[in-house]
Amino acid sequence: MKKSALAITLASLLLPVSSLQAQEISADETMIVTANRFEQAQSNTLADVEVVTRQDIERIQAKTLPDVLRRLTGIQVTQNGGRGQLASLFVRGTSSDQVLVLVDGVRFARAAKGAVDFNQIPLTYVQRIEYVRGARASLYGSEAIGGVINIITVARAEDESTKLSAGLGSLDYQELSVASGIKVGESGQVNLALGTESDDGYNVRPVAGVNDGDRHGFETKNGLIGYVHNFDDQWSAFGNFRAYENVYQYDNSYGSRAYYEAEKDDFSATVGGKYHSGNLISELQVTAQKQKSWDYEKSAGKHSGREDELEQQNVQWTNSYLLNSNTTLAGGVDWRNESYLDKNANKTFDRTNGAVFGLVTTSIDKATLEGSARVDDNEEYGSEFTYSLGAGYQFIPELGAKASFGTAFKAPNLYQQYDPTYGEKNLKPEESDAWEISFSGDVQGVFWSLTGYDYKITNLIDYHPTTYKYMNVDGETHIQGVELVAEFDTGIVQHQLSADYKDAEDDEGHQLQRRAKEMYKWNALVNFDQVDWSISYQYIGKRPDVDYNSWPSQDVYLSSYSLIDTAISYYPNESTTISARVDNLLDEEYETALGYPAAERAYYLSVGYQF
């Protein structure tokens, strides 16, 4: 991540707020859309935001979305094996289904059945990632308890270049991709991204004498096409279509121990328009998503196992208006219909959700104030009102402070409500109250922030221990933590450090499953004339887990671990990039989920050509 983004955010965190329409944006400014749902400079929001650009992704030579996310502040990633296997994350100790995942600002459809599997989303067509820590339900609705991750694709990019990339690596890894922006006349642009990737994998769930020699691989084919047309300086229209087909193998750990395979086919289509004139920006976007899934014993064939289908239609209308040089008003309407088809049970379940939201942000001398509110009306679980209040003050140029309080909720997903075996229709949404206070500043070139947070979550949705149906758990989940972030340069080396210490406990004071109390991260980038060298270190403390293979099940602890990854990019000329990456440099043996050993040291080599 660019130092300038964090530097500007911390050093001028509480400058007078004004939107893009009325201010001069410096070349170093990072523009974001996720924090308040309209485009603004990163320095003009009270939210904690990290931005990962396409250049960042290429410098670290990330192969998966979890490779990128695990470097970010407050994120802990767990994986049930390697590429393609289930990958989930905890943001500030909240669970994966308490983090809202957007693609181009629209909720990812998989959330209708459960937490998003981050290993399934290809990096091929990702242009940037915006990560917002903290409750944002007053703007986005369900799931935005711990934070929001917005995966922004190349669909509306303005780059007119074409880039080809090919690579090889450990476990018979292969990749090939192309991304291109093509100008169409004076007013239009077509953006394309196509990719294929595969590896033969390793045994992600080894049991001696049972599945010796098994390898669980992964293969994806993915693509995107987008078009943007500017009619004049005020009106523009856009549309895009994206798709991927992923196939991977796994071990049926809690059943027959047979060799299983799964396929995920995902499709999304979007059309929309934008109006930008004077102090007003208004955008309307309509999106349809569909995901089909198959899980089956590989020897029996694709249609022998479980099959389901998810569909989601979204309509979003967002607006921002610059009332004066210090005050911006924003708001809009969201509508969503989602359906879940269980083909084995031959049953379809669906529901609609409508919402209105509003936001005001203003500056008064050295103070900045933000307030937002939202009402969701769902045909199954009723209405939810959420709100957020924030304030900041710049004491001196080197020191600022901010504080906020927000409410949030997580609706039961369609699987939890309607599955014929495990579902419970009368589930209530989880509800959360969140406090944050933060100090930040610049001391002799060290840009730092210290944040304390406190989340209280009730009506947690979990399994009943005897009926195995979903239920709302009595009591309160309590998460308290402190984050320290610092960024600075030493010569040609850029450093980014983060430390996270938290207590994430259930109503009885027990540490939440797989949550580490301590996380420390160091990301460094060394710039030479023709070489970029990236180094990443992370330490994850010990975490509780449950051994479900014993009877009765037993609580265990996963050992702490340290992980080092490194990547080098060499630029022999303006068009060519030769890159190498080593994952798990010290060949650490560790597990992020009990019984699923992480991959051993892995090597990758790729070549890119741009014209």
Tab-separated table of C-alpha atoms in Angstrom, residues 24 55 83 90 108 141 188 192 198 217 229 262 272 327 330 381-382 403 431 453 468 479 495 515 519 587 601:
chain	number	residue	atom	x	y	z
A	24	GLU	CA	-8.654	20.298	-5.495
A	55	GLN	CA	0.096	-2.434	-8.210
A	83	ARG	CA	-6.047	-23.112	-2.930
A	90	PHE	CA	-12.110	-12.772	11.331
A	108	PHE	CA	-21.784	-10.843	-2.909
A	141	GLY	CA	-27.334	-3.083	6.320
A	188	GLY	CA	-16.481	4.742	-24.707
A	192	LEU	CA	-11.606	-7.167	-20.549
A	198	SER	CA	-4.744	-24.544	-11.585
A	217	GLY	CA	-6.245	-29.625	-6.359
A	229	HIS	CA	-19.847	5.333	-22.159
A	262	ALA	CA	-16.989	-29.505	-5.733
A	272	GLY	CA	-26.284	1.476	-14.534
A	327	THR	CA	-21.048	19.892	4.597
A	330	ALA	CA	-25.655	11.566	1.092
A	381	TYR	CA	-37.664	-11.013	9.961
A	382	GLY	CA	-39.197	-7.515	9.914
A	403	ALA	CA	-14.615	8.548	18.448
A	431	GLU	CA	-27.562	-7.306	16.910
A	453	TYR	CA	-12.803	-0.878	20.075
A	468	TYR	CA	-28.533	-29.529	15.362
A	479	ILE	CA	-15.044	-8.300	21.900
A	495	HIS	CA	7.605	-0.151	6.513
A	515	ARG	CA	-9.657	-16.220	17.425
A	519	MET	CA	-1.491	-10.595	16.004
A	587	ASP	CA	8.661	-23.855	5.878
A	601	ARG	CA	7.098	-23.793	1.386
